[in-house]
XYZ file of C-alpha atoms in Angstrom:
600
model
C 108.030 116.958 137.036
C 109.914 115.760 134.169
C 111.658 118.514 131.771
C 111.702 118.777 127.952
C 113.784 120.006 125.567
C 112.366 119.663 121.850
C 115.259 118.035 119.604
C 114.793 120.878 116.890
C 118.201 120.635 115.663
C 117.850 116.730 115.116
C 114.169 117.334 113.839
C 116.165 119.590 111.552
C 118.437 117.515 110.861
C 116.564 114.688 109.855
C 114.519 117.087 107.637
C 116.793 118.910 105.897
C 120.510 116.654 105.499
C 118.973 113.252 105.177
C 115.613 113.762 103.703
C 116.694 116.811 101.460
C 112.800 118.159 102.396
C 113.192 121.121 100.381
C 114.332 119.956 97.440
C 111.295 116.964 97.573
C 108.725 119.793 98.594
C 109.826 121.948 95.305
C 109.038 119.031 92.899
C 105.630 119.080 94.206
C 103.138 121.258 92.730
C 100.642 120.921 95.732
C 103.744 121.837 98.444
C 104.420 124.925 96.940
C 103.234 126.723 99.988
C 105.674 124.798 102.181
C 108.810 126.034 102.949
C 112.109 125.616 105.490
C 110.944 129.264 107.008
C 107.898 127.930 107.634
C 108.491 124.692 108.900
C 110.996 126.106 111.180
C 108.235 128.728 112.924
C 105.629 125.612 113.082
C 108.272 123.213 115.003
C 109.338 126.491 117.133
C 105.986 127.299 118.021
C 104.953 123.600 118.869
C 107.795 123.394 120.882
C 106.665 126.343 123.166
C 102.803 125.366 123.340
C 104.149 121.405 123.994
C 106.881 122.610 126.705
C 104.815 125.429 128.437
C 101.307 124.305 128.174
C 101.311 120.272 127.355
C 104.188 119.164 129.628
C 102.334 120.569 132.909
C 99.395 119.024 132.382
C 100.818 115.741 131.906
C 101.215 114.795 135.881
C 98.424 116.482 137.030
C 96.136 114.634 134.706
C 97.671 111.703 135.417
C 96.526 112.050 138.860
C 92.596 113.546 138.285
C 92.297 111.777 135.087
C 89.305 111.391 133.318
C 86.226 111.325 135.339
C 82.790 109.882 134.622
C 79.985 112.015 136.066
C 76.864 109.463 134.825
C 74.085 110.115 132.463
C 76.427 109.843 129.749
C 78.686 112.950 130.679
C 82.757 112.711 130.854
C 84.970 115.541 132.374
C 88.216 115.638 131.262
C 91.104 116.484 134.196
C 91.617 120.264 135.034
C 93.354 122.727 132.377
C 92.460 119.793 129.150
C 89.743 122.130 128.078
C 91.845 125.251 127.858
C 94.589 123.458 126.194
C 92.431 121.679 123.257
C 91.160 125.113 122.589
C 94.444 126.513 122.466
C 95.503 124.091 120.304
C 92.470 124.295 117.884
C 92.584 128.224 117.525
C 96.370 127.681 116.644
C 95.248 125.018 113.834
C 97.552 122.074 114.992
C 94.044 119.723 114.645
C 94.025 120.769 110.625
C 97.815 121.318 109.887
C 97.806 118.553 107.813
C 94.318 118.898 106.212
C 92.314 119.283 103.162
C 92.668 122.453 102.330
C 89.665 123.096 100.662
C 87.950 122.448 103.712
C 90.221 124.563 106.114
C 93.168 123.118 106.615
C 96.330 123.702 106.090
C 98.002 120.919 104.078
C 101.111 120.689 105.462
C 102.744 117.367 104.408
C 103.329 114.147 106.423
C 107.179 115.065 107.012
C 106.295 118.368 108.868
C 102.899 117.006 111.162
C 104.544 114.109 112.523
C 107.332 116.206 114.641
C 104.616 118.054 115.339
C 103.119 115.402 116.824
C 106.096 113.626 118.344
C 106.287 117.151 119.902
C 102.495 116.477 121.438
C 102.974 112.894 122.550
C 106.323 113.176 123.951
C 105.088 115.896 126.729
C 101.289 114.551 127.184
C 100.177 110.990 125.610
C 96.893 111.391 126.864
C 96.510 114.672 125.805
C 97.552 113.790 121.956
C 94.898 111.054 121.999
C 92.256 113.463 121.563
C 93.500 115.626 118.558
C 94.893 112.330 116.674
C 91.441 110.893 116.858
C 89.988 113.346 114.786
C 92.348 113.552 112.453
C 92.305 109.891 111.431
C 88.641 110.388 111.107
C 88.888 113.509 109.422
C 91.450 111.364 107.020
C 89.069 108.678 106.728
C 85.859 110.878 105.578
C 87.822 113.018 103.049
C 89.109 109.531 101.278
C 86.052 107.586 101.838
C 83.341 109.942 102.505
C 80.507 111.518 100.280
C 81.081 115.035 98.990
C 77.959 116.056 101.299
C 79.858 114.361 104.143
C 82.745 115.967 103.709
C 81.046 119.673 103.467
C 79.428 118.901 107.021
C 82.196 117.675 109.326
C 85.866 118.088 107.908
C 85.841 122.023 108.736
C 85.011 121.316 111.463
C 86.866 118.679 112.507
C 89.569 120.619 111.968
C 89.071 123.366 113.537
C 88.315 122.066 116.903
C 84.890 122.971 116.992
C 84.191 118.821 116.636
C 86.114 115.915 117.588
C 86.210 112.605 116.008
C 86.787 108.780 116.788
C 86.374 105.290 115.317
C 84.405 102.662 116.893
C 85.259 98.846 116.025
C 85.840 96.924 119.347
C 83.095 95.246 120.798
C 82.992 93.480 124.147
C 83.390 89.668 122.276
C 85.026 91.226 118.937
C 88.527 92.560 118.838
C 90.676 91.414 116.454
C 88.196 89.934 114.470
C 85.547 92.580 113.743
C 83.853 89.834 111.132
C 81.690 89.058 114.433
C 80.668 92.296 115.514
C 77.257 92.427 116.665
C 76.588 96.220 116.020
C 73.003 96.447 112.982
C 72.749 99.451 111.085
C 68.709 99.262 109.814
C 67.640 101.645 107.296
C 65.305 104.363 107.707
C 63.355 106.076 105.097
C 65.243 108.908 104.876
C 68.389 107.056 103.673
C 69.740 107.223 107.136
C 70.824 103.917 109.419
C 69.547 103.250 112.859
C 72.201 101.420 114.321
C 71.844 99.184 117.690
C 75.193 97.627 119.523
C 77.528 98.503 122.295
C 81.397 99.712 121.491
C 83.964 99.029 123.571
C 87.731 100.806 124.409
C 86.305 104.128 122.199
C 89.370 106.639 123.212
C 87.873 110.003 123.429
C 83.980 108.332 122.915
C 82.807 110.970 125.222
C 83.967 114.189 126.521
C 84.034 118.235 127.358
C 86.455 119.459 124.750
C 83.906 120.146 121.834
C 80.794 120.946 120.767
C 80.498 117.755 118.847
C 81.883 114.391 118.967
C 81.103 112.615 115.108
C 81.936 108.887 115.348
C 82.881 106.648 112.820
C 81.248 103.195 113.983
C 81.507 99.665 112.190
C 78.719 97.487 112.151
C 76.417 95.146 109.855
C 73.303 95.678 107.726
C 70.402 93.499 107.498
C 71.366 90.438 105.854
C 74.998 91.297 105.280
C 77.477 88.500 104.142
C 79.136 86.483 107.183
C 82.295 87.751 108.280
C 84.229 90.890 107.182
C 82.698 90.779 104.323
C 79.547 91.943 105.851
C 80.955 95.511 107.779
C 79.826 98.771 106.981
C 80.802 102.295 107.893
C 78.518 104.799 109.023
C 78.842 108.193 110.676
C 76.802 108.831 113.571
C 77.219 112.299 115.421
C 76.629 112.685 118.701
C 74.363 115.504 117.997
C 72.493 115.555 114.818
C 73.806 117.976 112.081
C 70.942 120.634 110.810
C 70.905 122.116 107.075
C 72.489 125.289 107.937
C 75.260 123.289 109.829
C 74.107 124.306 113.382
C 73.472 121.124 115.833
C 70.461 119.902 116.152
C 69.001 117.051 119.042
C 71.200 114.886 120.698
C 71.431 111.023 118.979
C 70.208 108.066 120.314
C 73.887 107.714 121.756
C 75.649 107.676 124.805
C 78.912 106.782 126.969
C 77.762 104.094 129.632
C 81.259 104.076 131.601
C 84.794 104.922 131.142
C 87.839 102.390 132.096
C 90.253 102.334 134.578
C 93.609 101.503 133.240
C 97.099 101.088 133.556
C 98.480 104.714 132.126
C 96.635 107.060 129.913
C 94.522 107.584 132.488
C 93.232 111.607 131.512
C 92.420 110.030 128.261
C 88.629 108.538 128.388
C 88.406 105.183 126.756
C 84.865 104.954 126.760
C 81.969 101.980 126.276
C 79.390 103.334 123.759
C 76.177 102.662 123.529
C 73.992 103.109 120.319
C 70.513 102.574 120.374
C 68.845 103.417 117.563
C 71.205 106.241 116.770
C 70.857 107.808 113.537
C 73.804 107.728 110.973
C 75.051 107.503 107.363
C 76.916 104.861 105.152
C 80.078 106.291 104.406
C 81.426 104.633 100.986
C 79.566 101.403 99.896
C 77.499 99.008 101.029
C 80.321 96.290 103.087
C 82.822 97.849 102.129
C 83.537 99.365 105.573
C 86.824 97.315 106.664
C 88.494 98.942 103.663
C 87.277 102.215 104.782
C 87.824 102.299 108.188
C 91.662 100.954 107.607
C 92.146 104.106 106.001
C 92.190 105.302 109.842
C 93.425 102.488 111.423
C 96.317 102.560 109.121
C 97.022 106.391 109.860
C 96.613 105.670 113.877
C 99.080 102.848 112.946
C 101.778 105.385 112.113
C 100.563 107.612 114.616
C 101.198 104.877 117.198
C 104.787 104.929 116.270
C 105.427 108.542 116.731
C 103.789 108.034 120.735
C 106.481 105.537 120.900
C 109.033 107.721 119.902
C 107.545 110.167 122.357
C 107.569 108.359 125.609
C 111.272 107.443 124.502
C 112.366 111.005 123.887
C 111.047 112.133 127.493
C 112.271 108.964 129.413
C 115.625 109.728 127.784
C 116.132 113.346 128.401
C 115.360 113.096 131.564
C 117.391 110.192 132.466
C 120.217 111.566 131.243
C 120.032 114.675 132.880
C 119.646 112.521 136.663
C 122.494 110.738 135.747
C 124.680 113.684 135.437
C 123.169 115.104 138.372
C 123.203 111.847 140.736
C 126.828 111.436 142.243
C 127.441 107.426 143.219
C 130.623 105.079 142.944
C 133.505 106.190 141.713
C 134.360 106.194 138.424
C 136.433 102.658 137.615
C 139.076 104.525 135.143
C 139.818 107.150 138.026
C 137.565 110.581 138.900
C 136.271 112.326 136.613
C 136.301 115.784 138.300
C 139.541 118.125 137.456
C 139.165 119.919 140.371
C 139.951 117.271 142.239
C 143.375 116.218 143.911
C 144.785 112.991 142.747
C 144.720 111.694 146.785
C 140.999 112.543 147.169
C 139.321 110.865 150.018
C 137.628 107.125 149.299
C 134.034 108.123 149.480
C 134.230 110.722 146.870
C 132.084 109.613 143.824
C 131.547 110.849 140.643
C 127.844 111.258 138.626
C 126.741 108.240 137.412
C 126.943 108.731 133.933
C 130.342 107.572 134.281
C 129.185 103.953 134.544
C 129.238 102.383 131.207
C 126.164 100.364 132.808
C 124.238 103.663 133.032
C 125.599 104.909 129.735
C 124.575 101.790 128.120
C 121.141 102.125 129.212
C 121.270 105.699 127.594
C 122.793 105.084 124.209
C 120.313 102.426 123.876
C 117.131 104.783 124.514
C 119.365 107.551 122.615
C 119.711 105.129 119.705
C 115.871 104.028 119.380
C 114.908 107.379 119.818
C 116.734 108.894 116.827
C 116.389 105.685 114.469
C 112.933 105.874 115.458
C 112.643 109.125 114.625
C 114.781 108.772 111.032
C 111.955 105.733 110.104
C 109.071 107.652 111.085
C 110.022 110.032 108.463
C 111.343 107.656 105.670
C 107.444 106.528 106.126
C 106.727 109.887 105.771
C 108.167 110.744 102.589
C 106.330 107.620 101.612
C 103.250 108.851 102.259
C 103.618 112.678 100.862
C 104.984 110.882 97.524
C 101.574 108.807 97.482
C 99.674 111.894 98.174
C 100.915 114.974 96.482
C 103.229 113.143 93.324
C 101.497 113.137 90.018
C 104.042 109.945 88.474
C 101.979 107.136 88.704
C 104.657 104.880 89.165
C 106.254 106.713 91.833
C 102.858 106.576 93.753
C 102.613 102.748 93.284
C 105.983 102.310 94.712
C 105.671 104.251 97.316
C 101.665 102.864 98.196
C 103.633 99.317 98.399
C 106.131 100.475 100.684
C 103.926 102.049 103.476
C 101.990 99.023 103.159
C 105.113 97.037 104.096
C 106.359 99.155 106.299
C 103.287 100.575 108.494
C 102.934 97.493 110.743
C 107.042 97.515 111.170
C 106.346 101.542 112.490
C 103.883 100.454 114.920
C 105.333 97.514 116.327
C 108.813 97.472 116.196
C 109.289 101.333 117.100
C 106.963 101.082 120.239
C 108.410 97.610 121.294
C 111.621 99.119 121.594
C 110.215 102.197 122.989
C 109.015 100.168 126.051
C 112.402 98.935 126.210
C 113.903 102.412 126.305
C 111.530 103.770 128.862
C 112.498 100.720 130.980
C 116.209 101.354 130.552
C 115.599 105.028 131.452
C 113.548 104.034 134.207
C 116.288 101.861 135.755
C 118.713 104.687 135.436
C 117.297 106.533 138.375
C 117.305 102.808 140.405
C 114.890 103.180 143.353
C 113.946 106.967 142.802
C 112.645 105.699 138.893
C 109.924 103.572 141.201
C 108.587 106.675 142.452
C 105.773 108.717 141.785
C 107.771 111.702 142.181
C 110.035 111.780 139.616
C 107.319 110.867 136.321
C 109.617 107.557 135.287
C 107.007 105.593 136.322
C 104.023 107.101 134.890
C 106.193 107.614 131.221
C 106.358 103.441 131.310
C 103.073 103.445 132.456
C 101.305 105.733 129.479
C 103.699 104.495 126.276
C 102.798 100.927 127.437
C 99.333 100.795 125.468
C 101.040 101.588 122.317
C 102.402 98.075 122.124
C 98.483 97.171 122.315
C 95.901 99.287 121.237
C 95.349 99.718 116.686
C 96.108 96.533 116.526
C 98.292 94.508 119.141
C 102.166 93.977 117.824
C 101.901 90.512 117.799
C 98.516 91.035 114.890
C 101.075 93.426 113.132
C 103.654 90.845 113.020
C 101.065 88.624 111.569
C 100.277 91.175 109.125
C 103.653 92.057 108.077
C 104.571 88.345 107.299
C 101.145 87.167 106.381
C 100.018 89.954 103.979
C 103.085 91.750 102.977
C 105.684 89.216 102.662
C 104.008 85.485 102.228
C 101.223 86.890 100.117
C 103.489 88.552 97.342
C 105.755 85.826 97.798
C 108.386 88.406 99.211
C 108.494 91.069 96.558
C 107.701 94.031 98.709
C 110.588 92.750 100.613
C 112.997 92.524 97.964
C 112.458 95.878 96.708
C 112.995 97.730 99.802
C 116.262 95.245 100.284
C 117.664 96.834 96.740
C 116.969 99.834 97.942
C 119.798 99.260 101.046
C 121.983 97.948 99.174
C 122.312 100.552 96.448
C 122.288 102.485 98.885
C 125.138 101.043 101.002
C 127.234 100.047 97.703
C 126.973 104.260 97.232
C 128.328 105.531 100.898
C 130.809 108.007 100.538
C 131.369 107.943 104.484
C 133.812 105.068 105.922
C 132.001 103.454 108.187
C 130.961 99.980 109.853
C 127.656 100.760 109.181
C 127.890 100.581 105.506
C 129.041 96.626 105.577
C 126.375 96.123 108.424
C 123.594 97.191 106.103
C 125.224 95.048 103.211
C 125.325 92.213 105.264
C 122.375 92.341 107.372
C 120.125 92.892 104.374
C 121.551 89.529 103.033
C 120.716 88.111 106.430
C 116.929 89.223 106.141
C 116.560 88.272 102.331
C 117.928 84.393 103.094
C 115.645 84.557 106.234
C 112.721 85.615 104.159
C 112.676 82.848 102.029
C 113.547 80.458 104.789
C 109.855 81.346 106.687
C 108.352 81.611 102.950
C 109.407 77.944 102.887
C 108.366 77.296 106.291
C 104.498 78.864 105.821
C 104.189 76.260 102.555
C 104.560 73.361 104.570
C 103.641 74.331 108.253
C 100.299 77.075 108.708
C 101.603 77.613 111.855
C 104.181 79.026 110.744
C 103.314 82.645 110.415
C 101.726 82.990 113.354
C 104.659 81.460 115.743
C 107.105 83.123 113.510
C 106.032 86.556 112.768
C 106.988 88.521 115.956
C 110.669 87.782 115.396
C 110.711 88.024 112.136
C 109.081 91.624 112.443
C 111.855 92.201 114.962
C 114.691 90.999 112.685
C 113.101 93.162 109.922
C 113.453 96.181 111.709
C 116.517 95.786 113.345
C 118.318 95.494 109.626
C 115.786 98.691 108.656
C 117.386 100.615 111.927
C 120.698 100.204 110.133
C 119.404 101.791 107.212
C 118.486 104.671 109.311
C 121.468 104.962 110.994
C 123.524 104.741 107.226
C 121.417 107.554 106.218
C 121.925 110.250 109.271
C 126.078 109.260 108.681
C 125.901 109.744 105.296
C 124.161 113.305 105.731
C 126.670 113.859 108.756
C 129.444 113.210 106.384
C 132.227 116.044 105.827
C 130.222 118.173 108.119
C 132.228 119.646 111.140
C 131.212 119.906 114.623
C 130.197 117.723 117.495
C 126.880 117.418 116.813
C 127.669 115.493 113.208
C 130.461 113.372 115.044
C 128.071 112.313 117.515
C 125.546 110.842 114.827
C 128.542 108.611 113.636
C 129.625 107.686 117.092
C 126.081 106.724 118.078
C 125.583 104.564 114.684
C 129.034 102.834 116.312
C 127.513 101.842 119.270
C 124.325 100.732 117.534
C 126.279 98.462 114.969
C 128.218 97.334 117.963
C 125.806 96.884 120.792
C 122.275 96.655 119.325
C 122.229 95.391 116.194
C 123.945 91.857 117.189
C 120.337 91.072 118.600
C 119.446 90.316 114.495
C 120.818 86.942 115.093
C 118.831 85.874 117.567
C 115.598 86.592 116.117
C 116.997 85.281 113.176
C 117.446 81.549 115.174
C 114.603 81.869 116.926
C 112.733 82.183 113.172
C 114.784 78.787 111.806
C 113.970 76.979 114.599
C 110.407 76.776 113.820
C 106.902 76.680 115.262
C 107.821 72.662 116.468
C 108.908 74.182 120.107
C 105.915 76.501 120.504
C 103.271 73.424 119.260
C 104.847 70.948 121.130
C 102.320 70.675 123.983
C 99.272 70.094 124.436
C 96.366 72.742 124.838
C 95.997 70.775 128.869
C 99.342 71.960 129.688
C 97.891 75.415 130.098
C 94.789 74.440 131.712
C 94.609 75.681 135.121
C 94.007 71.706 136.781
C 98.061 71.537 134.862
């Protein structure tokens, strides 16, 4: 079974020396309850429920996974049940909620290493909690004030789940043809008829209620996305008093079988006549439910971050364990004699092969981990600041940056996983040793909320080409002042300078590419959204050397010496993406749509 040691002292670090948390929490009124004592006993304590209770379910649920029983009814693998209730009666569902309604309202910079914490030792596991707090999210913005009385308490206090329901079986992507009609009743309710599709945690034994959000079209609704409303629609009607009432006119029909994940359910929903409620207005439901995509988004980055933190740790630790080849500048072992026999090897983490495949996971992981929380900060400034302006800003730049923190951070989370995979050559094939099963479950994240090649499309279609680069620009001055301010001498301070000049001139060459190709977005966006965040990974890494600056000890040297390899090793890849960009869609639209007919 694969081991886990939380990163407190980087979580710590990114916190406290390059976010300055407790300064930023003390300018805000509504944070005056949050503290470094207290944020140090939540990441302690989610560390020992994540290593002691998550981290041993993870293989064994693997294996059962998520079991359909019929008539509707899903069991969740062996020890799940226990665990979500742990986890609810420690109020981990509502740490970041309302809380007039229960929760705790800890800010964005403290829940996400809490949930980094949950996704690196059980993806499938985390599923199930994130769910209902994205809904949870999404009724407390969008929801009526009766709404929000019913089901955010609990939400989050375990008692009820959540989830959102968009796919259907010939809508995706493009939920303007969803098929799903919400009639009204007398009462002001919806019946609502249509089958969902890929509904993570649809069904289940964890709670006593499972509240979905579900997208679908009125009577004579405009065409297209235009037309989508939200409604909620609990699996068990909601009495007066608050107790449940009959079950709805809902039910899961079958559960797939996939890839990795596999103890989460990812259900097919059927609603047939089910009653539920218009949350917000009338077709205004896309806007609504983004409110949760957009959080899941995030969310999805921090699972990538997870499966990389695992695969890491654990490769690392095999490849000081495994002993094979000798080292090529001479044994590394001081005990022994300069004539020692031929076959003598050292551990492979002598190999500068092996170690590159490290450093590169090690890098991702902690850059990842730095942007998650520059998002972060983003998002507590939107929510808890009272300057206006300071809330616009920082609205803009999670709207830039949320489709760069899903895509980018789990594309190169596969990538790391992969690396760390390879480390342990034949034995990372195996069942046995979990390497396998970590590729396996942080693979979906590259898919599911939105696949990264539609967040590429976003990125450069509605928050670059649509403000004619502005959002970019800003964040761009933002490096550079930055950069032009370093007190610490090093590489990475031209490399942000000059990469940021690299993504500015490439921004307005695809700007001038999308005005005379339309193509052009759409065969240019994934390496553009690469490019993007390799030059935002150097920001990252400027930040954690400036904080490391002047501070003694290995642990500070280290960030500087891994920001080396980065500018060294990694960040060269820019210029590829940045060619591949210039060279246009021409290449890509060169052939005919026969070529890729099977008869070919």
């Amino acid at each position: 079974m694969p081991i886990y040691h939380a990163p407190i002292d980087d979580m710590r670090f990114i916190l406290n020396d390059v976010f300055n948390a407790s300064e930023f929490w003390q300018q805000m009124p509504a944070l005056e309850h949050v503290d470094s004592d207290t944020v140090d006993m939540i990441l302690e304590a989610m560390a020992k429920f994540a290593t002691t209770t998550l981290l041993p379910l993870n293989r064994t649920g693997d294996e059962e996974g998520a079991q359909y029983l019929g008539d509707g009814k899903v069991k969740t693998p062996a020890g799940f049940a226990e665990a979500f209730h742990e986890y609810a009666e420690g109020g981990w569902i509502g740490l970041g909620g309302d809380m007039e309604y229960g929760g705790q309202g800890m800010p964005k910079m403290v829940t996400m290493l809490a949930e980094e914490m949950v996704f690196t030792t059980n993806q499938s596991f985390a599923l199930y909690p994130n769910l209902s707090g994205g809904a949870a999210m999404c009724l407390l913005n969008a929801g009526s004030d009766e709404q929000k009385q019913t089901y955010l308490e609990k939400i989050y206090s375990g008692e009820w789940s959540g989830t959102m329901c968009l796919t259907e079986p010939h809508a995706g992507t493009d939920l303007g043809i969803i098929k799903t009609r919400a009639v009204p009743n007398d009462d002001g309710s919806y019946a609502l008829t249509g089958t969902k599709i890929f509904i993570t945690a649809g069904e289940h034994d964890l709670t006593q209620n499972i509240i979905h959000l579900v997208l679908a079209k009125t009577p004579n609704a405009p065409a297209g996305s235009k037309g989508i409303s939200l409604f909620v629609v609990p699996k068990f009607l909601v009495n007066a008093d608050g107790s449940l009432g009959e079950r709805n006119s809902l039910a899961c029909g079958s559960i797939e079988h996939k890839m990795g994940i596999k103890a989460s359910a990812t259900c097919v929903m059927n609603f047939d006549g089910a009653k539920g409620w218009m949350i917000g207005e009338e077709n205004t439901g896309l806007a609504s439910m983004f409110i949760m995509m957009n959080y899941e988004r995030l969310t999805m980055g921090l699972q990538g971050i997870g499966g990389t933190e695992l695969a890491y740790q654990n490769a690392a630790l095999y490849a000081n364990d495994r002993v094979q080849g000798r080292a090529d500048h001479g044994t590394q072992d001081p005990n022994k004699p300069s004539d020692i026999p031929v076959n003598y090897a050292d551990p492979i983490v002598h190999h500068a092969d092996v170690r590159r495949m490290l450093l590169n996971a090690k890098a991702v992981s902690e850059a990842s981990r730095c942007f998650a929380m520059y998002v972060a900060k983003q998002l507590d400034i939107y929510k808890f600041s009272s300057d206006k302006a300071a809330k616009k800003a920082a609205a803009d730049r999670v709207a830039l940056l949320t489709p760069v923190s899903k895509a980018f951070l789990t594309d190169r989370a596969l990538e790391a996983t992969i690396d760390c995979q390879q480390v342990f050559g034949g034995h990372g094939y195996i069942r046995e040793w979990g390497m396998e099963q970590i590729v396996r479950d942080t693979r979906i994240s590259q898919i599911y909320e939105g696949t990264n090649g539609v967040q590429s499309l976003d990125l450069l279609g509605r928050k670059v080409a649509k403000n004619g680069g502005a959002f970019v620009e800003t964040y761009l001055a933002e490096m550079r002042d930055f950069a032009q301010t370093m007190q610490a001498d090093h590489a990475v301070k031209q490399a942000i300078l000059t990469s940021t000049d690299t993504l500015a001139d490439l921004t307005q060459n695809v700007l001038e590419q999308i005005q005379h190709k339309p193509d052009a977005i759409n065969g240019c966006a994934v390496d553009y959204l690469a490019a993007f965040g390799y030059v935002s990974f150097a920001y990252m890494f400027g930040l954690m050397v400036e904080a490391a600056h002047g501070k003694a000890g290995e642990f500070y040297t280290n960030k500087a010496k891994l920001a080396d390899y980065f500018v060294a090793r990694m960040l060269p890849r820019l210029q590829g993406h940045v060619a591949m960009v210039k060279a246009g869609t021409d290449p890509i639209m060169a052939f005919d749509n026969g070529y890729f007919s099977q008869e070919a």
